């Protein structure tokens, strides 16, 4: 089969691929639509996905992230490398190819390989033995890839069943280390270098060098025959990729740019777009912001927002090695084993240092997927060992990420000495202890569990509060005789909810004068003592919070606000010896106050 014949056949697959993406989404929706917060979470996923357009990074830790992502980006990602894989597989003489997809997401590389493999097998051509290892720090992306997209894909392209047992899904950071024997690796890195640590549109120098060093170590260990790199087309990320490209071309690799000129598939995805529109109509009450409303837009194959390169090693004689040869490649380091049994993971030296127990307040920082949650659980184990499972220990583990709670509980259970501790629900009790010694609680639940009388009033989700604030805005405009839209950038529900959480609650402001005069960074529209601040105080405090009180309704933040007041008044008797907070980047000053007030010793905050 010629390359042109293969490319022509791939182009004809557009309608079928479109239908597979839509059908996978429909099955997922049918399975999860009954969840009470499904619409809200879908809307938040849409909002957060716009971070990619704004030059920021998408957070992949929501239940519906992979679902929403697949309906917009999956087809585009398949399209990106399709022609390059077709050319490379047709021309290779390799008998075995191991493809490590770093930052695999929803498995677009796997689809591209699968399409080519299926057609070549259908034509009776010899095809290399394929093994694909999908590596990503988001379990939600990998699970959606495996349980929905790939399941529907192989129903249509059945020759891919030949290597179905040679596919792995690993929930890990690309930069972590373990030993692995390989023969002929291809490395793909889809959005591996999407870095949010930027200043003035420049990647932080120290972090950029860390990323380059980590990837350089992988290349040195693997000496892969082919490297396919892709990132979003933003100046700092293009800069980083160009630096790596230059470095590797000096070390025996030829390079070819990846851009829109090589895309095979064009136009819209009508079936996927139809399903997106159905979702838009179903969840319209939740889609109150412009990004969320984009769920009704038409999905397309073309993606102009990427930048990539292909690096091919000029001399790859080592690829002839097999696992039984004397020339077998030495064991190399790429990724940790799947986090199924936490105690089997060996921390690298930097992680091990961060996990050491001490009696000092500690902040553990690092990029997404670098193993911070693994370090937290290791540190809890080290604390328990250092204190010899003292029954007087009273440890709180909390996070702002609901899905992460289940992982933390399982990992802690794997690590602790089972002869000295028993698990009861999401808590752990030491031998001969009369109380729970480790408690896992999502941060939003703390006020209800620990506060006095805070469990009685119902918590309403965001759409309720948006509607109530919009009513307060209209009332305030009428009272102030505001007939223009000059204040609309601050008088909108999202802005006001954020203002309440970050400033009024976050800085524990209780008086109008204090709010009007508070010096703060950001939001330049809000001049000290200015009319916009006055309007915001009127809407938030004089109307919104009073209406909530009259209606006997709550938000997670109002409950947190009341809980902090109870703590300050000494009304909450619960105290913890140690507190571990995962995903703490969303903390306000008020949240830190909650942690410190709950501790018997403020040094014991990690």
Coordinates of C-alpha atoms in Angstrom, one line a residue:
X1 CA 0.0 0.0 0.0
X2 CA 1.4 3.4 -0.9
X3 CA 1.5 6.4 1.4
X4 CA -0.9 8.3 -0.8
X5 CA -3.4 5.4 -0.7
X6 CA -3.2 5.2 3.1
X7 CA -3.6 8.9 3.4
X8 CA -6.7 8.9 1.1
X9 CA -8.2 6.1 3.2
X10 CA -7.6 8.0 6.5
X11 CA -9.4 11.0 5.1
X12 CA -12.4 8.9 4.4
X13 CA -12.6 7.9 8.1
X14 CA -13.8 11.4 9.2
X15 CA -17.5 10.5 9.5
X16 CA -16.8 7.3 11.4
X17 CA -14.4 8.9 13.8
X18 CA -16.8 11.7 14.4
X19 CA -19.6 9.2 15.3
X20 CA -17.3 7.3 17.6
X21 CA -16.4 10.4 19.6
X22 CA -20.1 11.3 19.8
X23 CA -21.2 7.8 20.8
X24 CA -18.6 7.5 23.5
X25 CA -19.8 10.8 24.9
X26 CA -23.4 9.7 24.8
X27 CA -22.6 6.5 26.7
X28 CA -20.7 8.5 29.3
X29 CA -23.5 11.0 29.7
X30 CA -26.1 8.2 30.1
X31 CA -24.0 6.7 32.9
X32 CA -23.3 9.9 34.8
X33 CA -26.2 12.4 34.0
X34 CA -28.0 11.3 37.2
X35 CA -25.2 12.9 39.4
X36 CA -26.7 15.9 41.1
X37 CA -23.9 18.3 40.2
X38 CA -23.4 17.0 36.7
X39 CA -24.5 20.1 34.9
X40 CA -22.6 22.4 37.2
X41 CA -19.4 20.4 36.8
X42 CA -19.8 20.3 33.0
X43 CA -20.1 24.1 33.0
X44 CA -17.1 24.5 35.2
X45 CA -15.1 22.3 32.9
X46 CA -16.1 24.5 29.9
X47 CA -15.0 27.6 31.8
X48 CA -11.7 26.1 32.8
X49 CA -11.0 24.9 29.3
X50 CA -10.8 28.5 28.2
X51 CA -7.5 28.7 30.1
X52 CA -5.9 27.1 27.0
X53 CA -7.2 30.0 24.9
X54 CA -6.0 32.6 27.5
X55 CA -2.5 31.3 27.4
X56 CA -2.9 29.4 30.7
X57 CA -3.1 25.7 31.5
X58 CA -6.2 23.5 31.9
X59 CA -6.6 21.7 35.2
X60 CA -7.6 18.1 34.6
X61 CA -9.0 17.1 37.9
X62 CA -12.8 17.5 37.5
X63 CA -15.1 14.5 36.9
X64 CA -16.3 15.8 33.5
X65 CA -13.0 17.3 32.3
X66 CA -12.2 14.4 29.9
X67 CA -15.8 14.2 28.7
X68 CA -15.9 17.9 27.8
X69 CA -12.3 17.8 26.5
X70 CA -13.0 14.9 24.1
X71 CA -16.0 16.7 22.5
X72 CA -13.8 19.6 21.4
X73 CA -10.1 18.6 21.4
X74 CA -9.9 14.8 20.8
X75 CA -10.5 14.9 17.1
X76 CA -8.1 17.8 16.7
X77 CA -5.3 15.9 18.6
X78 CA -5.9 12.8 16.4
X79 CA -5.5 14.9 13.4
X80 CA -2.3 16.6 14.5
X81 CA 0.1 13.7 14.1
X82 CA -1.9 11.4 11.8
X83 CA 0.0 12.0 8.6
X84 CA 3.4 11.9 10.4
X85 CA 2.6 8.5 12.0
X86 CA 1.4 7.2 8.6
X87 CA 4.6 8.2 6.9
X88 CA 6.8 6.8 9.7
X89 CA 5.1 3.4 10.1
X90 CA 5.0 2.8 6.4
X91 CA 8.7 3.5 6.1
X92 CA 10.0 1.7 9.2
X93 CA 11.8 -1.6 9.1
X94 CA 11.4 -2.1 12.8
X95 CA 9.8 -5.3 14.0
X96 CA 8.8 -3.9 17.4
X97 CA 7.8 -0.3 18.4
X98 CA 7.1 0.8 21.9
X99 CA 5.3 4.1 22.0
X100 CA 5.5 6.0 25.2
X101 CA 2.9 8.8 25.1
X102 CA 3.8 11.3 27.8
X103 CA 0.8 13.4 28.6
X104 CA -1.5 11.0 26.8
X105 CA -4.7 12.7 27.7
X106 CA -7.7 11.0 26.0
X107 CA -5.5 8.8 23.8
X108 CA -5.3 10.6 20.5
X109 CA -1.9 9.1 19.7
X110 CA -3.4 5.6 20.3
X111 CA -6.2 6.4 17.9
X112 CA -3.7 7.6 15.2
X113 CA -1.6 4.5 15.5
X114 CA -4.7 2.3 15.6
X115 CA -6.1 3.7 12.4
X116 CA -2.9 3.0 10.5
X117 CA -2.4 -0.4 12.0
X118 CA -5.9 -1.5 11.2
X119 CA -5.7 -0.5 7.5
X120 CA -2.3 -2.1 6.9
X121 CA -3.5 -5.3 8.5
X122 CA -6.6 -5.2 6.4
X123 CA -4.5 -4.9 3.3
X124 CA -2.4 -7.9 4.4
X125 CA 0.8 -5.9 4.9
X126 CA 3.4 -6.7 7.5
X127 CA 3.1 -4.3 10.5
X128 CA 5.5 -3.9 13.5
X129 CA 4.5 -5.3 16.8
X130 CA 3.0 -2.4 18.7
X131 CA 3.0 -1.6 22.4
X132 CA 1.6 1.7 23.7
X133 CA 2.1 3.1 27.2
X134 CA -0.2 6.0 27.9
X135 CA 1.2 8.1 30.7
X136 CA -0.7 11.0 32.3
X137 CA -1.1 12.6 35.7
X138 CA -4.9 12.8 35.3
X139 CA -6.8 9.5 36.0
X140 CA -10.0 11.1 34.5
X141 CA -8.4 11.5 31.1
X142 CA -6.9 8.0 31.0
X143 CA -10.1 6.3 32.3
X144 CA -12.2 8.1 29.7
X145 CA -9.7 7.1 27.0
X146 CA -9.8 3.5 28.0
X147 CA -13.4 2.9 29.1
X148 CA -15.2 5.0 26.5
X149 CA -13.2 6.3 23.5
X150 CA -11.0 3.2 22.9
X151 CA -13.9 0.8 23.6
X152 CA -16.0 2.4 20.8
X153 CA -13.0 2.7 18.5
X154 CA -12.0 -1.0 18.5
X155 CA -15.7 -1.9 17.8
X156 CA -15.1 -0.3 14.4
X157 CA -11.4 -0.9 13.8
X158 CA -11.3 -4.6 14.9
X159 CA -7.7 -5.3 13.8
X160 CA -6.6 -3.1 16.8
X161 CA -7.7 -6.0 19.0
X162 CA -4.3 -7.6 18.0
X163 CA -2.5 -5.2 20.3
X164 CA -5.2 -4.4 22.8
X165 CA -3.4 -6.4 25.5
X166 CA -0.2 -4.4 24.8
X167 CA -1.8 -1.1 25.9
X168 CA -1.1 0.3 29.3
X169 CA -2.6 3.3 31.2
X170 CA -0.3 4.7 33.8
X171 CA -1.3 7.5 36.2
X172 CA 2.0 9.2 36.8
X173 CA 4.2 12.2 36.1
X174 CA 6.5 11.9 33.1
X175 CA 9.4 13.0 35.2
X176 CA 9.3 10.4 37.9
X177 CA 11.6 7.4 37.8
X178 CA 11.7 3.6 37.8
X179 CA 13.5 0.9 35.9
X180 CA 12.2 -0.5 32.6
X181 CA 13.7 -2.6 29.8
X182 CA 13.1 -1.4 26.2
X183 CA 14.1 -2.3 22.7
X184 CA 12.9 0.4 20.2
X185 CA 11.2 3.3 21.9
X186 CA 9.3 6.1 20.1
X187 CA 8.5 9.0 22.4
X188 CA 5.5 11.2 22.0
X189 CA 4.9 14.2 24.3
X190 CA 1.5 15.8 23.7
X191 CA 1.4 19.1 25.6
X192 CA 4.1 17.8 27.9
X193 CA 5.6 21.3 28.2
X194 CA 2.4 23.1 29.0
X195 CA 3.8 25.2 31.9
X196 CA 1.7 27.5 34.0
X197 CA 4.7 28.9 35.8
X198 CA 5.1 32.0 33.7
X199 CA 6.0 35.6 34.5
X200 CA 5.4 38.4 31.9
X201 CA 4.7 35.7 29.2
X202 CA 8.1 34.1 30.0
X203 CA 8.6 30.7 31.5
X204 CA 10.2 30.9 34.9
X205 CA 14.0 30.3 34.2
X206 CA 14.6 27.9 37.0
X207 CA 11.6 25.8 36.2
X208 CA 12.3 25.9 32.4
X209 CA 15.8 24.5 33.1
X210 CA 14.3 21.8 35.4
X211 CA 12.0 20.7 32.6
X212 CA 14.7 20.6 30.0
X213 CA 17.0 18.7 32.4
X214 CA 14.4 16.1 33.1
X215 CA 13.6 15.6 29.5
X216 CA 17.3 15.5 28.6
X217 CA 17.8 12.7 31.0
X218 CA 15.0 10.7 29.4
X219 CA 16.5 11.1 26.0
X220 CA 19.9 10.1 27.2
X221 CA 18.6 7.0 28.9
X222 CA 16.3 5.9 26.0
X223 CA 18.1 7.2 22.9
X224 CA 14.7 6.9 21.1
X225 CA 14.7 6.6 17.4
X226 CA 11.7 9.0 17.0
X227 CA 10.6 11.9 19.2
X228 CA 7.3 13.6 18.5
X229 CA 6.7 16.8 20.5
X230 CA 3.6 19.0 20.6
X231 CA 2.6 21.9 22.8
X232 CA 0.1 24.8 22.6
X233 CA 1.3 27.7 20.4
X234 CA 2.2 30.3 23.1
X235 CA 5.4 32.2 23.2
X236 CA 7.0 30.7 26.4
X237 CA 6.1 27.2 25.4
X238 CA 7.3 27.7 21.8
X239 CA 10.5 29.1 23.3
X240 CA 11.1 26.0 25.4
X241 CA 10.4 23.6 22.6
X242 CA 12.7 25.5 20.3
X243 CA 15.5 25.3 22.8
X244 CA 15.1 21.5 23.1
X245 CA 14.8 21.1 19.3
X246 CA 18.1 23.0 18.8
X247 CA 19.8 21.0 21.5
X248 CA 18.8 17.6 20.1
X249 CA 19.5 18.5 16.4
X250 CA 23.1 19.1 17.6
X251 CA 23.1 15.6 19.0
X252 CA 22.3 13.4 16.0
X253 CA 18.6 14.1 15.4
X254 CA 17.1 15.6 12.3
X255 CA 13.9 17.7 12.8
X256 CA 10.7 18.5 11.0
X257 CA 8.1 21.0 12.1
X258 CA 4.5 20.0 12.7
X259 CA 1.9 22.5 11.6
X260 CA -1.4 22.9 9.9
X261 CA 0.1 22.1 6.4
X262 CA 0.2 18.5 7.4
X263 CA -3.4 18.1 8.7
X264 CA -5.4 15.4 6.9
X265 CA -8.9 16.0 8.2
X266 CA -10.9 19.2 7.6
X267 CA -14.3 20.7 8.3
X268 CA -16.7 20.0 11.1
X269 CA -17.6 17.0 13.2
X270 CA -21.4 17.0 12.7
X271 CA -22.3 14.1 15.0
X272 CA -20.2 15.5 17.8
X273 CA -21.5 19.0 17.2
X274 CA -25.1 17.7 17.4
X275 CA -24.4 16.1 20.7
X276 CA -22.7 19.2 22.0
X277 CA -25.8 21.2 21.1
X278 CA -28.0 18.7 22.9
X279 CA -25.9 19.1 26.0
X280 CA -26.1 22.9 25.7
X281 CA -29.9 22.7 25.6
X282 CA -30.0 20.3 28.5
X283 CA -27.8 22.3 30.9
X284 CA -28.5 25.8 29.8
X285 CA -29.3 27.0 33.3
X286 CA -25.7 26.2 34.4
X287 CA -24.1 27.8 31.3
X288 CA -24.2 31.3 32.6
X289 CA -20.8 32.5 31.4
X290 CA -19.4 33.0 27.9
X291 CA -16.9 30.1 28.0
X292 CA -19.6 27.7 29.3
X293 CA -22.0 28.8 26.6
X294 CA -19.4 27.7 24.0
X295 CA -20.6 24.2 24.6
X296 CA -23.1 25.0 21.8
X297 CA -20.4 25.7 19.3
X298 CA -19.5 23.4 16.3
X299 CA -16.6 21.1 16.8
X300 CA -13.9 21.1 14.1
X301 CA -10.9 19.0 13.0
X302 CA -8.6 21.8 12.5
X303 CA -6.5 23.2 15.4
X304 CA -4.4 26.3 14.7
X305 CA -3.3 26.6 18.4
X306 CA -0.5 24.0 18.4
X307 CA 3.2 24.0 17.7
X308 CA 5.3 20.8 17.3
X309 CA 8.3 19.1 16.0
X310 CA 9.5 15.6 15.0
X311 CA 13.0 14.5 15.8
X312 CA 14.4 11.4 14.1
X313 CA 17.7 9.8 15.1
X314 CA 20.1 9.6 12.1
X315 CA 21.7 6.4 13.3
X316 CA 19.6 4.0 15.2
X317 CA 21.5 0.7 15.0
X318 CA 20.6 -0.1 18.6
X319 CA 17.0 -0.7 17.5
X320 CA 18.0 -4.2 16.4
X321 CA 18.5 -5.2 20.0
X322 CA 16.0 -7.7 21.5
X323 CA 15.4 -8.5 25.2
X324 CA 17.5 -11.7 24.8
X325 CA 20.4 -10.1 23.0
X326 CA 23.7 -9.5 24.8
X327 CA 23.3 -6.0 23.4
X328 CA 20.1 -5.5 25.5
X329 CA 19.7 -1.9 26.4
X330 CA 20.4 -1.2 30.0
X331 CA 17.4 -0.5 32.2
X332 CA 16.3 3.1 32.0
X333 CA 14.2 5.5 33.9
X334 CA 11.0 7.0 32.6
X335 CA 7.9 6.7 34.8
X336 CA 6.6 5.3 38.0
X337 CA 4.5 2.1 38.0
X338 CA 0.7 2.7 38.2
X339 CA -0.4 4.0 41.5
X340 CA -2.4 0.9 42.5
X341 CA -0.3 -0.1 45.5
X342 CA 1.2 3.0 46.9
X343 CA 3.9 1.3 49.0
X344 CA 5.4 -0.1 45.8
X345 CA 6.4 3.4 44.6
X346 CA 10.0 4.4 45.3
X347 CA 10.4 8.1 45.8
X348 CA 13.3 9.9 44.1
X349 CA 15.8 11.7 46.3
X350 CA 14.1 15.1 46.0
X351 CA 10.7 13.6 46.9
X352 CA 12.2 11.6 49.8
X353 CA 13.7 14.8 51.3
X354 CA 10.3 16.6 51.0
X355 CA 8.6 13.6 52.8
X356 CA 10.9 13.6 55.8
X357 CA 9.1 14.3 59.1
X358 CA 10.1 17.4 61.0
X359 CA 8.5 19.8 63.5
X360 CA 8.5 22.8 61.1
X361 CA 5.7 24.3 59.1
X362 CA 6.3 23.2 55.5
X363 CA 5.2 24.1 52.0
X364 CA 5.8 21.5 49.2
X365 CA 5.6 23.0 45.8
X366 CA 6.1 21.7 42.2
X367 CA 4.5 21.5 38.8
X368 CA 1.4 19.4 38.1
X369 CA 2.1 15.7 38.2
X370 CA 5.5 15.8 40.0
X371 CA 4.3 13.7 42.9
X372 CA 3.2 16.2 45.6
X373 CA 0.3 14.0 46.7
X374 CA 2.6 11.0 46.8
X375 CA 5.0 13.0 49.0
X376 CA 2.2 14.0 51.4
X377 CA 1.2 10.4 52.0
X378 CA 4.8 9.4 52.5
X379 CA 5.2 12.2 55.0
X380 CA 2.2 11.0 56.9
X381 CA 3.6 7.5 57.1
X382 CA 7.0 9.0 58.3
X383 CA 5.2 11.0 61.0
X384 CA 3.3 7.9 62.3
X385 CA 6.6 5.9 62.3
X386 CA 8.5 8.7 64.1
X387 CA 5.8 8.9 66.8
X388 CA 5.5 5.1 67.0
X389 CA 1.7 5.3 66.2
X390 CA 1.1 7.3 69.4
X391 CA -2.6 7.1 70.2
X392 CA -2.4 10.8 71.1
X393 CA -1.8 11.8 67.5
X394 CA -4.8 13.5 65.9
X395 CA -4.1 14.1 62.2
X396 CA -6.3 15.9 59.7
X397 CA -5.8 15.4 56.0
X398 CA -7.8 17.8 53.8
X399 CA -7.9 19.0 50.2
X400 CA -9.9 21.2 47.9
X401 CA -10.1 18.4 45.3
X402 CA -13.0 16.0 46.0
X403 CA -11.7 13.3 43.7
X404 CA -8.3 13.3 45.3
X405 CA -9.7 12.3 48.7
X406 CA -10.3 8.7 47.6
X407 CA -6.8 8.4 46.3
X408 CA -5.3 9.8 49.5
X409 CA -7.2 7.4 51.7
X410 CA -6.2 4.4 49.6
X411 CA -2.5 5.5 49.5
X412 CA -2.4 6.1 53.3
X413 CA -4.0 2.7 53.8
X414 CA -1.3 1.0 51.6
X415 CA 1.5 2.7 53.5
X416 CA 0.6 2.3 57.2
X417 CA 1.5 -0.7 59.3
X418 CA -1.6 -2.8 59.2
X419 CA -0.8 -4.4 62.5
X420 CA -0.9 -1.0 64.2
X421 CA -3.8 0.7 62.5
X422 CA -7.3 -0.1 61.2
X423 CA -9.3 1.8 58.6
X424 CA -12.9 2.8 59.4
X425 CA -14.5 4.6 56.5
X426 CA -12.3 7.5 55.7
X427 CA -10.6 7.5 59.1
X428 CA -7.8 5.6 60.7
X429 CA -7.5 4.4 64.3
X430 CA -4.3 3.2 65.9
X431 CA -4.0 0.1 68.1
X432 CA -5.2 0.8 71.7
X433 CA -6.5 4.2 70.7
X434 CA -9.8 5.5 72.0
X435 CA -10.3 7.9 69.1
X436 CA -9.7 8.3 65.4
X437 CA -6.1 9.3 64.8
X438 CA -6.2 10.2 61.1
X439 CA -9.2 11.9 59.6
X440 CA -9.7 12.6 55.9
X441 CA -12.2 15.4 55.1
X442 CA -12.8 17.5 52.0
X443 CA -12.3 21.2 53.1
X444 CA -15.9 22.1 52.2
X445 CA -17.1 19.5 54.7
X446 CA -15.1 20.8 57.6
X447 CA -17.6 23.5 58.8
X448 CA -20.5 21.0 58.7
X449 CA -18.6 18.3 60.6
X450 CA -16.8 20.5 63.1
X451 CA -18.9 23.6 63.4
X452 CA -21.8 24.1 65.8
X453 CA -25.2 24.0 64.1
X454 CA -23.8 24.5 60.6
X455 CA -25.2 21.3 59.2
X456 CA -28.8 22.5 59.3
X457 CA -29.1 24.9 56.4
X458 CA -29.0 23.6 52.8
X459 CA -26.0 24.5 50.6
X460 CA -27.1 25.7 47.2
X461 CA -24.8 25.3 44.1
X462 CA -23.4 28.1 42.0
X463 CA -26.4 28.6 39.7
X464 CA -28.6 29.4 42.7
X465 CA -26.2 32.1 43.9
X466 CA -25.7 33.5 40.4
X467 CA -29.4 34.0 40.1
X468 CA -29.7 35.6 43.5
X469 CA -26.8 38.0 42.9
X470 CA -28.2 39.0 39.5
X471 CA -31.4 40.0 41.4
X472 CA -29.4 42.0 43.9
X473 CA -27.5 43.8 41.1
X474 CA -30.8 44.8 39.4
X475 CA -32.1 46.1 42.8
X476 CA -28.9 48.1 43.4
X477 CA -29.0 49.6 39.9
X478 CA -32.5 50.7 40.4
X479 CA -31.8 52.2 43.8
X480 CA -28.7 54.1 42.5
X481 CA -30.5 55.0 39.2
X482 CA -27.7 53.4 37.2
X483 CA -28.9 53.2 33.6
X484 CA -25.6 52.6 31.7
X485 CA -23.4 49.5 31.4
X486 CA -20.3 51.3 32.6
X487 CA -20.2 49.2 35.9
X488 CA -21.1 45.9 34.3
X489 CA -17.5 44.5 34.4
X490 CA -17.7 44.5 38.2
X491 CA -21.5 44.1 38.6
X492 CA -21.6 40.6 37.3
X493 CA -22.2 37.4 39.3
X494 CA -18.9 35.7 38.7
X495 CA -16.9 38.8 39.6
X496 CA -19.0 39.3 42.8
X497 CA -18.7 35.7 44.0
X498 CA -15.0 35.9 43.6
X499 CA -14.9 39.2 45.4
X500 CA -16.8 37.8 48.3
X501 CA -14.5 34.7 48.6
X502 CA -11.2 36.3 48.0
X503 CA -11.6 39.6 49.7
X504 CA -14.5 39.9 52.1
X505 CA -14.2 36.3 53.4
X506 CA -10.5 35.9 52.5
X507 CA -9.3 39.0 54.4
X508 CA -12.1 38.7 57.0
X509 CA -13.4 42.2 56.3
X510 CA -16.5 43.0 58.4
X511 CA -16.9 46.8 58.0
X512 CA -17.7 48.9 55.0
X513 CA -15.0 51.4 55.8
X514 CA -12.4 48.7 56.0
X515 CA -13.4 47.2 52.6
X516 CA -13.4 50.6 50.9
X517 CA -9.9 51.4 52.1
X518 CA -8.2 48.0 51.9
X519 CA -5.0 48.0 49.8
X520 CA -4.9 45.0 47.5
X521 CA -3.2 43.8 44.3
X522 CA -5.0 43.1 41.1
X523 CA -8.4 44.4 39.9
X524 CA -7.3 47.9 39.0
X525 CA -10.9 49.0 38.5
X526 CA -11.5 49.0 42.2
X527 CA -9.9 52.2 43.4
X528 CA -9.7 52.9 47.1
X529 CA -12.9 54.5 48.2
X530 CA -14.3 54.4 44.6
X531 CA -17.9 54.0 43.5
X532 CA -17.3 50.5 42.2
X533 CA -16.2 49.3 45.7
X534 CA -19.2 51.0 47.2
X535 CA -21.5 49.2 44.8
X536 CA -19.9 45.9 45.4
X537 CA -20.2 46.2 49.2
X538 CA -23.9 47.1 48.7
X539 CA -24.6 44.1 46.5
X540 CA -22.6 41.6 48.5
X541 CA -23.1 42.5 52.1
X542 CA -26.2 44.7 52.2
X543 CA -28.2 42.5 49.8
X544 CA -26.8 39.1 48.8
X545 CA -25.7 38.0 52.3
X546 CA -28.8 39.3 54.0
X547 CA -31.0 37.6 51.4
X548 CA -29.2 34.3 52.0
X549 CA -29.8 34.7 55.8
X550 CA -33.5 35.5 55.2
X551 CA -33.9 32.6 52.8
X552 CA -32.0 30.2 55.2
X553 CA -29.7 29.3 52.4
X554 CA -25.9 28.8 52.3
X555 CA -22.9 28.5 50.0
X556 CA -19.7 26.6 50.9
X557 CA -18.0 30.0 51.5
X558 CA -20.7 31.4 53.8
X559 CA -20.5 28.2 55.9
X560 CA -16.7 28.5 56.0
X561 CA -17.1 32.1 57.0
X562 CA -19.4 31.2 59.9
X563 CA -17.1 28.4 60.9
X564 CA -14.1 30.7 61.2
X565 CA -16.1 33.1 63.4
X566 CA -16.9 30.1 65.7
X567 CA -13.3 29.2 65.8
X568 CA -12.2 32.7 66.7
X569 CA -14.8 32.8 69.5
X570 CA -13.5 29.5 70.9
X571 CA -16.7 27.7 70.3
X572 CA -15.1 24.7 68.5
X573 CA -13.4 22.3 70.8
X574 CA -11.8 20.0 68.2
X575 CA -8.1 20.4 67.9
X576 CA -5.6 18.5 65.7
X577 CA -1.9 17.7 66.4
X578 CA -1.0 17.9 62.7
X579 CA -2.8 19.1 59.5
X580 CA -1.9 18.1 56.0
X581 CA -3.4 20.2 53.2
X582 CA -3.2 19.0 49.6
X583 CA -4.0 21.3 46.6
X584 CA -3.7 24.3 48.9
X585 CA -3.1 26.8 46.1
X586 CA -6.7 28.1 46.4
X587 CA -6.4 29.0 50.0
X588 CA -7.2 32.5 51.2
X589 CA -5.8 34.1 54.3
X590 CA -9.0 33.1 56.1
X591 CA -8.5 29.5 55.1
X592 CA -5.0 29.6 56.6
X593 CA -6.6 31.0 59.8
X594 CA -8.9 28.0 59.9
X595 CA -5.9 25.6 59.7
X596 CA -3.9 27.5 62.4
X597 CA -6.8 27.8 64.8
X598 CA -7.5 24.1 64.5
X599 CA -3.9 23.2 65.4
X600 CA -2.6 22.7 68.9
X601 CA 0.9 23.6 67.6
X602 CA 1.0 25.9 64.5
X603 CA 4.4 24.4 63.5
X604 CA 2.6 21.2 62.5
X605 CA 1.0 22.4 59.2
X606 CA 2.2 20.9 56.0

